[in-house]
Amino acid sequence: MSSDLKIQFLVLVAIFAASVLLIRWSPFLSRKTVKPGSRYESVLPAAIMILLVLYSLEPTKWMVAPYGIPELACLAMTVSMHLWRRNFVLSVFASSLLYLLWLNREALI
Amino acid sequence: MSKDRRNRLASNPETLGLLLSVLAVYVLVGMAFGVFFVNTLNLPAYYSGIFGAVVLTGAGQFLSVQMLATGANIVEILVAVTFINFRHVFYGMSLRNDLKYIKWRAYVISFMTDEIFSLFKLTPNKAFWPQIAFCCHSAWVVGCLAGAYLSESFSMNIKGLGFIMINIFVVASLELGNRKNLNYIVSSTLVYIALFASGVQDAFLFTMVGLAVFLFAKENFGEARS
């Protein structure tokens, strides 16, 4: 039984790896060159980033208390810190720390 | 400052700070995965490390272990993880020129995650990119192994670690957003929110595909740009 699972798992890993590699390599297989400064370079990364923010917020329960307020408050803090100081580390750490403390407050007391 | 020192990762506190925060999260979330792996599948602990080393996808790994345990077949798992990972296509699309002459090119392309991509976009000096990718990859594997081996004596109770990653994406959005791409950013956001609010699964994927098709049309059939 266990060796069945082992084989099944290794097959899964191999197929999974092939699929991930295919996905990650597919943009590089085309021979057509991308002009430097094209919209792929100027628009895509920014759009990806904002969509990753939204995507990562998907599990937030907006309809149940506390209605995503800690998340929004900490994100507002990140944005304002960053616009104020433009220091990556400060922007990321200050509000992350606050958020982690808030979320794990019961474990800390 | 001499040229040599500038080219060392340790001499760039901002890049290093961001990298260290990603590494910490990768180790901790990797540990959570390791614990989940040995508790869900009756397999040796080192298999968790193999998995992490070979594919390096966080959410996809959790999902496939879950599905394997509940008896889903390989094709179902493959479809599910392909959907989750498809967004990586767009990272490659936007980095095609940047990754043309980089060291360890094949490695960097093969193991680029959301977080590694954002670190790249926040690190103008491309000489660091291979190191960044390798450090993140190693941290993930170390986490997967540590969690799997320590699962008996260890419980993962820290909630909300993913928030650090969200903050990195926020900072990257602020850095990459400008007047020229603002209308694209706003319209993608609105499309995403509309899709998500109407209950569409994979709103991210559909928005990205829509945007990519639109950009492709603009680049190839649009009027010449000034």
mmCIF file of C-alpha atoms in Angstrom:
data_model
loop_
_atom_site.group_PDB
_atom_site.id
_atom_site.type_symbol
_atom_site.label_atom_id
_atom_site.label_comp_id
_atom_site.label_asym_id
_atom_site.label_seq_id
_atom_site.Cartn_x
_atom_site.Cartn_y
_atom_site.Cartn_z
ATOM 1 C CA MET A 1 0.000 0.000 0.000
ATOM 2 C CA SER A 2 2.664 2.432 1.057
ATOM 3 C CA SER A 3 4.850 1.671 -1.960
ATOM 4 C CA ASP A 4 1.787 2.233 -4.169
ATOM 5 C CA LEU A 5 1.453 5.648 -2.630
ATOM 6 C CA LYS A 6 5.148 6.296 -3.141
ATOM 7 C CA ILE A 7 4.917 5.538 -6.861
ATOM 8 C CA GLN A 8 1.725 7.540 -7.190
ATOM 9 C CA PHE A 9 3.370 10.458 -5.432
ATOM 10 C CA LEU A 10 6.523 10.356 -7.534
ATOM 11 C CA VAL A 11 4.455 10.237 -10.718
ATOM 12 C CA LEU A 12 2.526 13.240 -9.425
ATOM 13 C CA VAL A 13 5.761 15.129 -8.702
ATOM 14 C CA ALA A 14 7.109 14.380 -12.183
ATOM 15 C CA ILE A 15 3.931 15.469 -13.970
ATOM 16 C CA PHE A 16 3.513 18.490 -11.714
ATOM 17 C CA ALA A 17 7.099 19.544 -12.389
ATOM 18 C CA ALA A 18 6.604 19.145 -16.142
ATOM 19 C CA SER A 19 3.464 21.301 -16.020
ATOM 20 C CA VAL A 20 5.124 24.019 -13.931
ATOM 21 C CA LEU A 21 8.188 24.069 -16.172
ATOM 22 C CA LEU A 22 6.045 24.275 -19.277
ATOM 23 C CA ILE A 23 4.118 27.203 -17.778
ATOM 24 C CA ARG A 24 7.248 29.031 -16.651
ATOM 25 C CA TRP A 25 9.076 28.479 -19.951
ATOM 26 C CA SER A 26 6.228 29.112 -22.370
ATOM 27 C CA PRO A 27 6.859 32.880 -22.703
ATOM 28 C CA PHE A 28 10.469 32.166 -23.632
ATOM 29 C CA LEU A 29 9.753 29.628 -26.349
ATOM 30 C CA SER A 30 8.615 32.214 -28.893
ATOM 31 C CA ARG A 31 11.380 33.513 -31.150
ATOM 32 C CA LYS A 32 9.659 36.833 -31.687
ATOM 33 C CA THR A 33 11.517 39.569 -29.850
ATOM 34 C CA VAL A 34 9.862 41.971 -27.462
ATOM 35 C CA LYS A 35 10.714 45.599 -28.081
ATOM 36 C CA PRO A 36 12.383 47.131 -25.027
ATOM 37 C CA GLY A 37 9.907 49.411 -23.295
ATOM 38 C CA SER A 38 6.906 47.631 -24.771
ATOM 39 C CA ARG A 39 3.650 47.496 -22.849
ATOM 40 C CA TYR A 40 4.529 43.981 -21.694
ATOM 41 C CA GLU A 41 7.356 45.477 -19.707
ATOM 42 C CA SER A 42 5.683 48.663 -18.529
ATOM 43 C CA VAL A 43 2.099 47.583 -17.889
ATOM 44 C CA LEU A 44 2.155 43.870 -17.052
ATOM 45 C CA PRO A 45 4.348 43.914 -13.907
ATOM 46 C CA ALA A 46 2.385 46.723 -12.270
ATOM 47 C CA ALA A 47 -0.928 45.059 -13.082
ATOM 48 C CA ILE A 48 0.359 41.704 -11.827
ATOM 49 C CA MET A 49 1.386 43.256 -8.530
ATOM 50 C CA ILE A 50 -1.921 44.944 -7.843
ATOM 51 C CA LEU A 51 -3.773 41.770 -8.830
ATOM 52 C CA LEU A 52 -1.540 39.708 -6.547
ATOM 53 C CA VAL A 53 -2.532 42.014 -3.697
ATOM 54 C CA LEU A 54 -6.213 41.457 -4.461
ATOM 55 C CA TYR A 55 -5.711 37.739 -5.031
ATOM 56 C CA SER A 56 -3.920 37.327 -1.703
ATOM 57 C CA LEU A 57 -6.765 39.155 0.021
ATOM 58 C CA GLU A 58 -9.345 36.700 -1.379
ATOM 59 C CA PRO A 59 -9.515 34.545 1.778
ATOM 60 C CA THR A 60 -10.425 37.622 3.858
ATOM 61 C CA LYS A 61 -13.933 37.353 5.291
ATOM 62 C CA TRP A 62 -15.435 40.728 4.432
ATOM 63 C CA MET A 63 -18.921 39.930 5.723
ATOM 64 C CA VAL A 64 -17.927 38.652 9.167
ATOM 65 C CA ALA A 65 -16.488 40.693 12.048
ATOM 66 C CA PRO A 66 -13.940 42.333 11.962
ATOM 67 C CA TYR A 67 -14.934 42.837 8.279
ATOM 68 C CA GLY A 68 -11.384 42.910 6.986
ATOM 69 C CA ILE A 69 -10.711 46.115 8.898
ATOM 70 C CA PRO A 70 -7.326 44.945 10.311
ATOM 71 C CA GLU A 71 -6.185 44.040 6.798
ATOM 72 C CA LEU A 72 -7.332 47.317 5.254
ATOM 73 C CA ALA A 73 -5.930 49.386 8.111
ATOM 74 C CA CYS A 74 -2.531 47.719 7.892
ATOM 75 C CA LEU A 75 -2.466 48.007 4.103
ATOM 76 C CA ALA A 76 -3.307 51.708 4.397
ATOM 77 C CA MET A 77 -0.396 51.969 6.805
ATOM 78 C CA THR A 78 1.934 50.227 4.326
ATOM 79 C CA VAL A 79 0.901 52.569 1.518
ATOM 80 C CA SER A 80 1.267 55.724 3.584
ATOM 81 C CA MET A 81 4.584 54.616 5.087
ATOM 82 C CA HIS A 82 5.889 53.885 1.632
ATOM 83 C CA LEU A 83 4.737 57.154 0.109
ATOM 84 C CA TRP A 84 6.234 58.950 3.085
ATOM 85 C CA ARG A 85 9.670 57.323 3.471
ATOM 86 C CA ARG A 86 10.097 55.169 0.322
ATOM 87 C CA ASN A 87 11.956 52.667 2.482
ATOM 88 C CA PHE A 88 11.043 49.122 1.395
ATOM 89 C CA VAL A 89 12.002 47.445 4.623
ATOM 90 C CA LEU A 90 10.221 49.928 6.849
ATOM 91 C CA SER A 91 7.050 49.840 4.745
ATOM 92 C CA VAL A 92 6.902 46.053 4.747
ATOM 93 C CA PHE A 93 7.914 45.408 8.334
ATOM 94 C CA ALA A 94 6.072 48.043 10.351
ATOM 95 C CA SER A 95 2.572 47.110 9.271
ATOM 96 C CA SER A 96 3.337 43.376 9.009
ATOM 97 C CA LEU A 97 4.491 43.396 12.611
ATOM 98 C CA LEU A 98 1.391 45.255 13.698
ATOM 99 C CA TYR A 99 -0.824 42.836 11.775
ATOM 100 C CA LEU A 100 0.899 39.715 13.116
ATOM 101 C CA LEU A 101 0.716 41.020 16.686
ATOM 102 C CA TRP A 102 -2.964 41.785 16.264
ATOM 103 C CA LEU A 103 -3.803 38.418 14.711
ATOM 104 C CA ASN A 104 -1.808 36.395 17.229
ATOM 105 C CA ARG A 105 -2.649 38.524 20.255
ATOM 106 C CA GLU A 106 -4.346 35.648 22.083
ATOM 107 C CA ALA A 107 -1.275 33.444 21.784
ATOM 108 C CA LEU A 108 0.911 36.241 23.130
ATOM 109 C CA ILE A 109 -1.015 37.000 26.304
ATOM 110 C CA MET B 1 32.472 52.430 -2.257
ATOM 111 C CA SER B 2 34.361 50.089 -4.538
ATOM 112 C CA LYS B 3 32.662 48.298 -7.375
ATOM 113 C CA ASP B 4 33.078 44.933 -5.698
ATOM 114 C CA ARG B 5 31.290 45.936 -2.547
ATOM 115 C CA ARG B 6 28.394 47.471 -4.404
ATOM 116 C CA ASN B 7 27.908 44.228 -6.222
ATOM 117 C CA ARG B 8 27.487 42.238 -3.063
ATOM 118 C CA LEU B 9 24.000 41.565 -1.827
ATOM 119 C CA ALA B 10 25.062 42.269 1.746
ATOM 120 C CA SER B 11 25.945 45.853 0.819
ATOM 121 C CA ASN B 12 22.398 46.584 -0.306
ATOM 122 C CA PRO B 13 20.342 46.845 2.870
ATOM 123 C CA GLU B 14 17.017 47.446 1.133
ATOM 124 C CA THR B 15 17.261 44.411 -1.137
ATOM 125 C CA LEU B 16 18.669 42.338 1.667
ATOM 126 C CA GLY B 17 15.891 43.329 4.062
ATOM 127 C CA LEU B 18 13.184 42.387 1.584
ATOM 128 C CA LEU B 19 14.967 39.154 0.731
ATOM 129 C CA LEU B 20 15.324 38.204 4.388
ATOM 130 C CA SER B 21 11.640 38.793 5.043
ATOM 131 C CA VAL B 22 10.722 36.539 2.113
ATOM 132 C CA LEU B 23 13.199 33.915 3.301
ATOM 133 C CA ALA B 24 11.734 33.937 6.811
ATOM 134 C CA VAL B 25 8.230 33.509 5.462
ATOM 135 C CA TYR B 26 9.356 30.775 3.052
ATOM 136 C CA VAL B 27 10.959 28.814 5.883
ATOM 137 C CA LEU B 28 7.913 29.171 8.129
ATOM 138 C CA VAL B 29 5.301 28.441 5.463
ATOM 139 C CA GLY B 30 7.554 25.636 4.168
ATOM 140 C CA MET B 31 7.502 24.201 7.678
ATOM 141 C CA ALA B 32 3.734 24.413 7.729
ATOM 142 C CA PHE B 33 3.743 22.513 4.445
ATOM 143 C CA GLY B 34 6.140 19.886 5.832
ATOM 144 C CA VAL B 35 3.897 19.274 8.849
ATOM 145 C CA PHE B 36 0.825 19.104 6.628
ATOM 146 C CA PHE B 37 2.621 16.749 4.242
ATOM 147 C CA VAL B 38 3.593 14.079 6.780
ATOM 148 C CA ASN B 39 0.259 14.346 8.597
ATOM 149 C CA THR B 40 -1.711 13.964 5.365
ATOM 150 C CA LEU B 41 0.289 11.417 3.364
ATOM 151 C CA ASN B 42 1.897 8.325 4.794
ATOM 152 C CA LEU B 43 5.255 9.022 3.132
ATOM 153 C CA PRO B 44 8.836 9.506 4.348
ATOM 154 C CA ALA B 45 9.635 13.035 5.488
ATOM 155 C CA TYR B 46 12.302 13.666 2.836
ATOM 156 C CA TYR B 47 9.667 13.337 0.086
ATOM 157 C CA SER B 48 8.389 16.705 1.240
ATOM 158 C CA GLY B 49 11.814 18.206 0.498
ATOM 159 C CA ILE B 50 11.942 16.545 -2.927
ATOM 160 C CA PHE B 51 8.543 17.992 -3.755
ATOM 161 C CA GLY B 52 9.549 21.503 -2.687
ATOM 162 C CA ALA B 53 12.875 21.312 -4.525
ATOM 163 C CA VAL B 54 11.395 20.090 -7.794
ATOM 164 C CA VAL B 55 8.311 22.278 -8.199
ATOM 165 C CA LEU B 56 8.599 25.280 -5.837
ATOM 166 C CA THR B 57 4.954 26.383 -5.826
ATOM 167 C CA GLY B 58 3.366 27.053 -2.451
ATOM 168 C CA ALA B 59 -0.368 26.872 -2.982
ATOM 169 C CA GLY B 60 -0.080 24.213 -5.687
ATOM 170 C CA GLN B 61 1.803 21.915 -3.316
ATOM 171 C CA PHE B 62 -0.756 22.230 -0.526
ATOM 172 C CA LEU B 63 -3.604 21.621 -2.948
ATOM 173 C CA SER B 64 -2.051 18.594 -4.651
ATOM 174 C CA VAL B 65 -1.224 16.889 -1.334
ATOM 175 C CA GLN B 66 -4.773 17.503 -0.171
ATOM 176 C CA MET B 67 -6.213 16.104 -3.412
ATOM 177 C CA LEU B 68 -3.896 13.099 -3.440
ATOM 178 C CA ALA B 69 -4.970 12.245 0.105
ATOM 179 C CA THR B 70 -8.663 12.432 -0.767
ATOM 180 C CA GLY B 71 -8.154 10.069 -3.691
ATOM 181 C CA ALA B 72 -8.307 12.478 -6.636
ATOM 182 C CA ASN B 73 -6.627 11.107 -9.755
ATOM 183 C CA ILE B 74 -3.509 12.588 -11.293
ATOM 184 C CA VAL B 75 -5.353 14.294 -14.166
ATOM 185 C CA GLU B 76 -7.709 16.124 -11.796
ATOM 186 C CA ILE B 77 -4.758 17.273 -9.711
ATOM 187 C CA LEU B 78 -2.876 18.385 -12.809
ATOM 188 C CA VAL B 79 -5.796 20.487 -14.044
ATOM 189 C CA ALA B 80 -6.217 22.117 -10.636
ATOM 190 C CA VAL B 81 -2.558 23.008 -10.194
ATOM 191 C CA THR B 82 -2.219 24.213 -13.777
ATOM 192 C CA PHE B 83 -5.039 26.661 -13.097
ATOM 193 C CA ILE B 84 -3.326 27.901 -9.947
ATOM 194 C CA ASN B 85 0.093 28.222 -11.546
ATOM 195 C CA PHE B 86 -0.939 29.640 -14.896
ATOM 196 C CA ARG B 87 -0.292 33.195 -13.706
ATOM 197 C CA HIS B 88 3.444 32.468 -13.925
ATOM 198 C CA VAL B 89 3.153 32.814 -17.718
ATOM 199 C CA PHE B 90 2.714 36.557 -17.276
ATOM 200 C CA TYR B 91 5.827 36.924 -15.141
ATOM 201 C CA GLY B 92 7.881 35.411 -17.931
ATOM 202 C CA MET B 93 6.149 37.582 -20.536
ATOM 203 C CA SER B 94 7.117 40.761 -18.734
ATOM 204 C CA LEU B 95 10.710 39.654 -18.101
ATOM 205 C CA ARG B 96 11.668 38.315 -21.522
ATOM 206 C CA ASN B 97 14.203 41.043 -22.232
ATOM 207 C CA ASP B 98 15.440 41.233 -18.654
ATOM 208 C CA LEU B 99 16.231 37.541 -18.550
ATOM 209 C CA LYS B 100 17.986 37.434 -21.896
ATOM 210 C CA TYR B 101 21.561 37.592 -20.712
ATOM 211 C CA ILE B 102 21.270 36.749 -17.059
ATOM 212 C CA LYS B 103 23.463 34.228 -15.262
ATOM 213 C CA TRP B 104 21.807 30.882 -14.480
ATOM 214 C CA ARG B 105 19.053 31.855 -16.911
ATOM 215 C CA ALA B 106 17.464 28.406 -17.115
ATOM 216 C CA TYR B 107 17.400 28.075 -13.355
ATOM 217 C CA VAL B 108 15.900 31.516 -12.784
ATOM 218 C CA ILE B 109 13.142 30.879 -15.341
ATOM 219 C CA SER B 110 12.369 27.416 -14.004
ATOM 220 C CA PHE B 111 11.868 28.440 -10.394
ATOM 221 C CA MET B 112 10.287 31.883 -10.431
ATOM 222 C CA THR B 113 7.501 32.321 -7.888
ATOM 223 C CA ASP B 114 5.243 35.293 -7.133
ATOM 224 C CA GLU B 115 7.581 36.475 -4.414
ATOM 225 C CA ILE B 116 10.760 35.980 -6.427
ATOM 226 C CA PHE B 117 9.189 37.922 -9.303
ATOM 227 C CA SER B 118 8.308 40.815 -6.984
ATOM 228 C CA LEU B 119 11.804 40.819 -5.516
ATOM 229 C CA PHE B 120 13.193 40.974 -9.060
ATOM 230 C CA LYS B 121 11.002 43.938 -9.860
ATOM 231 C CA LEU B 122 12.198 45.691 -6.687
ATOM 232 C CA THR B 123 15.879 44.955 -7.410
ATOM 233 C CA PRO B 124 17.219 47.011 -10.321
ATOM 234 C CA ASN B 125 20.621 45.302 -10.178
ATOM 235 C CA LYS B 126 20.044 42.106 -12.131
ATOM 236 C CA ALA B 127 23.326 40.630 -10.932
ATOM 237 C CA PHE B 128 21.494 39.749 -7.717
ATOM 238 C CA TRP B 129 18.597 37.955 -9.362
ATOM 239 C CA PRO B 130 20.100 34.459 -9.503
ATOM 240 C CA GLN B 131 21.181 34.705 -5.872
ATOM 241 C CA ILE B 132 17.725 35.896 -4.851
ATOM 242 C CA ALA B 133 16.054 32.993 -6.646
ATOM 243 C CA PHE B 134 18.465 30.474 -5.180
ATOM 244 C CA CYS B 135 18.080 31.773 -1.607
ATOM 245 C CA CYS B 136 14.278 31.659 -1.821
ATOM 246 C CA HIS B 137 14.326 28.181 -3.323
ATOM 247 C CA SER B 138 16.671 26.915 -0.605
ATOM 248 C CA ALA B 139 14.641 28.519 2.164
ATOM 249 C CA TRP B 140 11.522 26.781 0.883
ATOM 250 C CA VAL B 141 13.201 23.372 0.721
ATOM 251 C CA VAL B 142 14.728 23.821 4.182
ATOM 252 C CA GLY B 143 11.291 24.743 5.527
ATOM 253 C CA CYS B 144 9.592 21.750 3.868
ATOM 254 C CA LEU B 145 12.176 19.360 5.293
ATOM 255 C CA ALA B 146 12.285 20.922 8.749
ATOM 256 C CA GLY B 147 8.512 20.851 9.078
ATOM 257 C CA ALA B 148 8.316 17.240 7.928
ATOM 258 C CA TYR B 149 11.047 16.032 10.264
ATOM 259 C CA LEU B 150 9.936 18.084 13.248
ATOM 260 C CA SER B 151 6.206 17.531 12.801
ATOM 261 C CA GLU B 152 6.003 15.446 15.989
ATOM 262 C CA SER B 153 7.523 18.061 18.235
ATOM 263 C CA PHE B 154 6.286 21.207 16.629
ATOM 264 C CA SER B 155 3.032 22.952 15.943
ATOM 265 C CA MET B 156 2.571 25.820 13.573
ATOM 266 C CA ASN B 157 0.522 28.490 15.290
ATOM 267 C CA ILE B 158 1.552 31.756 13.723
ATOM 268 C CA LYS B 159 -1.389 33.157 11.810
ATOM 269 C CA GLY B 160 -1.258 35.703 9.037
ATOM 270 C CA LEU B 161 2.316 35.216 7.774
ATOM 271 C CA GLY B 162 1.055 35.686 4.237
ATOM 272 C CA PHE B 163 0.438 39.311 5.099
ATOM 273 C CA ILE B 164 4.158 40.015 4.797
ATOM 274 C CA MET B 165 3.938 38.860 1.172
ATOM 275 C CA ILE B 166 0.891 41.045 0.561
ATOM 276 C CA ASN B 167 2.881 44.009 1.858
ATOM 277 C CA ILE B 168 5.705 43.212 -0.555
ATOM 278 C CA PHE B 169 3.198 43.138 -3.417
ATOM 279 C CA VAL B 170 1.775 46.469 -2.220
ATOM 280 C CA VAL B 171 5.211 48.082 -2.157
ATOM 281 C CA ALA B 172 5.963 46.647 -5.602
ATOM 282 C CA SER B 173 2.662 48.039 -6.910
ATOM 283 C CA LEU B 174 3.590 51.483 -5.624
ATOM 284 C CA GLU B 175 7.063 51.253 -7.149
ATOM 285 C CA LEU B 176 5.883 49.980 -10.532
ATOM 286 C CA GLY B 177 2.761 52.090 -10.883
ATOM 287 C CA ASN B 178 3.138 55.379 -12.744
ATOM 288 C CA ARG B 179 1.071 57.814 -14.758
ATOM 289 C CA LYS B 180 1.559 55.871 -17.959
ATOM 290 C CA ASN B 181 0.200 52.574 -16.712
ATOM 291 C CA LEU B 182 -2.285 53.974 -14.218
ATOM 292 C CA ASN B 183 -5.313 53.525 -16.463
ATOM 293 C CA TYR B 184 -4.372 49.864 -17.038
ATOM 294 C CA ILE B 185 -3.930 49.295 -13.300
ATOM 295 C CA VAL B 186 -7.246 50.903 -12.433
ATOM 296 C CA SER B 187 -9.150 49.038 -15.123
ATOM 297 C CA SER B 188 -7.583 45.677 -14.177
ATOM 298 C CA THR B 189 -8.501 46.311 -10.562
ATOM 299 C CA LEU B 190 -12.081 47.138 -11.487
ATOM 300 C CA VAL B 191 -12.387 44.083 -13.736
ATOM 301 C CA TYR B 192 -10.995 41.880 -11.003
ATOM 302 C CA ILE B 193 -13.339 43.254 -8.342
ATOM 303 C CA ALA B 194 -16.332 42.907 -10.686
ATOM 304 C CA LEU B 195 -15.437 39.281 -11.450
ATOM 305 C CA PHE B 196 -14.736 38.437 -7.819
ATOM 306 C CA ALA B 197 -17.905 40.118 -6.568
ATOM 307 C CA SER B 198 -20.002 38.176 -9.054
ATOM 308 C CA GLY B 199 -18.602 34.963 -7.644
ATOM 309 C CA VAL B 200 -16.218 34.034 -10.468
ATOM 310 C CA GLN B 201 -13.526 31.583 -9.385
ATOM 311 C CA ASP B 202 -10.045 32.390 -10.716
ATOM 312 C CA ALA B 203 -10.820 36.091 -11.132
ATOM 313 C CA PHE B 204 -7.058 36.689 -11.145
ATOM 314 C CA LEU B 205 -6.500 34.403 -14.101
ATOM 315 C CA PHE B 206 -9.340 35.787 -16.199
ATOM 316 C CA THR B 207 -8.300 39.384 -15.559
ATOM 317 C CA MET B 208 -4.707 38.621 -16.475
ATOM 318 C CA VAL B 209 -5.640 36.740 -19.640
ATOM 319 C CA GLY B 210 -7.924 39.610 -20.648
ATOM 320 C CA LEU B 211 -5.187 42.145 -20.042
ATOM 321 C CA ALA B 212 -2.566 40.079 -21.878
ATOM 322 C CA VAL B 213 -4.833 39.676 -24.924
ATOM 323 C CA PHE B 214 -5.551 43.396 -24.888
ATOM 324 C CA LEU B 215 -1.858 44.268 -24.684
ATOM 325 C CA PHE B 216 -1.056 41.802 -27.447
ATOM 326 C CA ALA B 217 -3.636 43.443 -29.689
ATOM 327 C CA LYS B 218 -2.323 46.909 -28.836
ATOM 328 C CA GLU B 219 1.272 45.930 -29.497
ATOM 329 C CA ASN B 220 0.591 44.143 -32.760
ATOM 330 C CA PHE B 221 -2.415 45.801 -34.344
ATOM 331 C CA GLY B 222 -2.658 49.120 -32.531
ATOM 332 C CA GLU B 223 -1.649 52.397 -34.126
ATOM 333 C CA ALA B 224 2.042 53.190 -34.071
ATOM 334 C CA ARG B 225 3.117 54.674 -30.790
ATOM 335 C CA SER B 226 4.723 58.051 -30.636
#
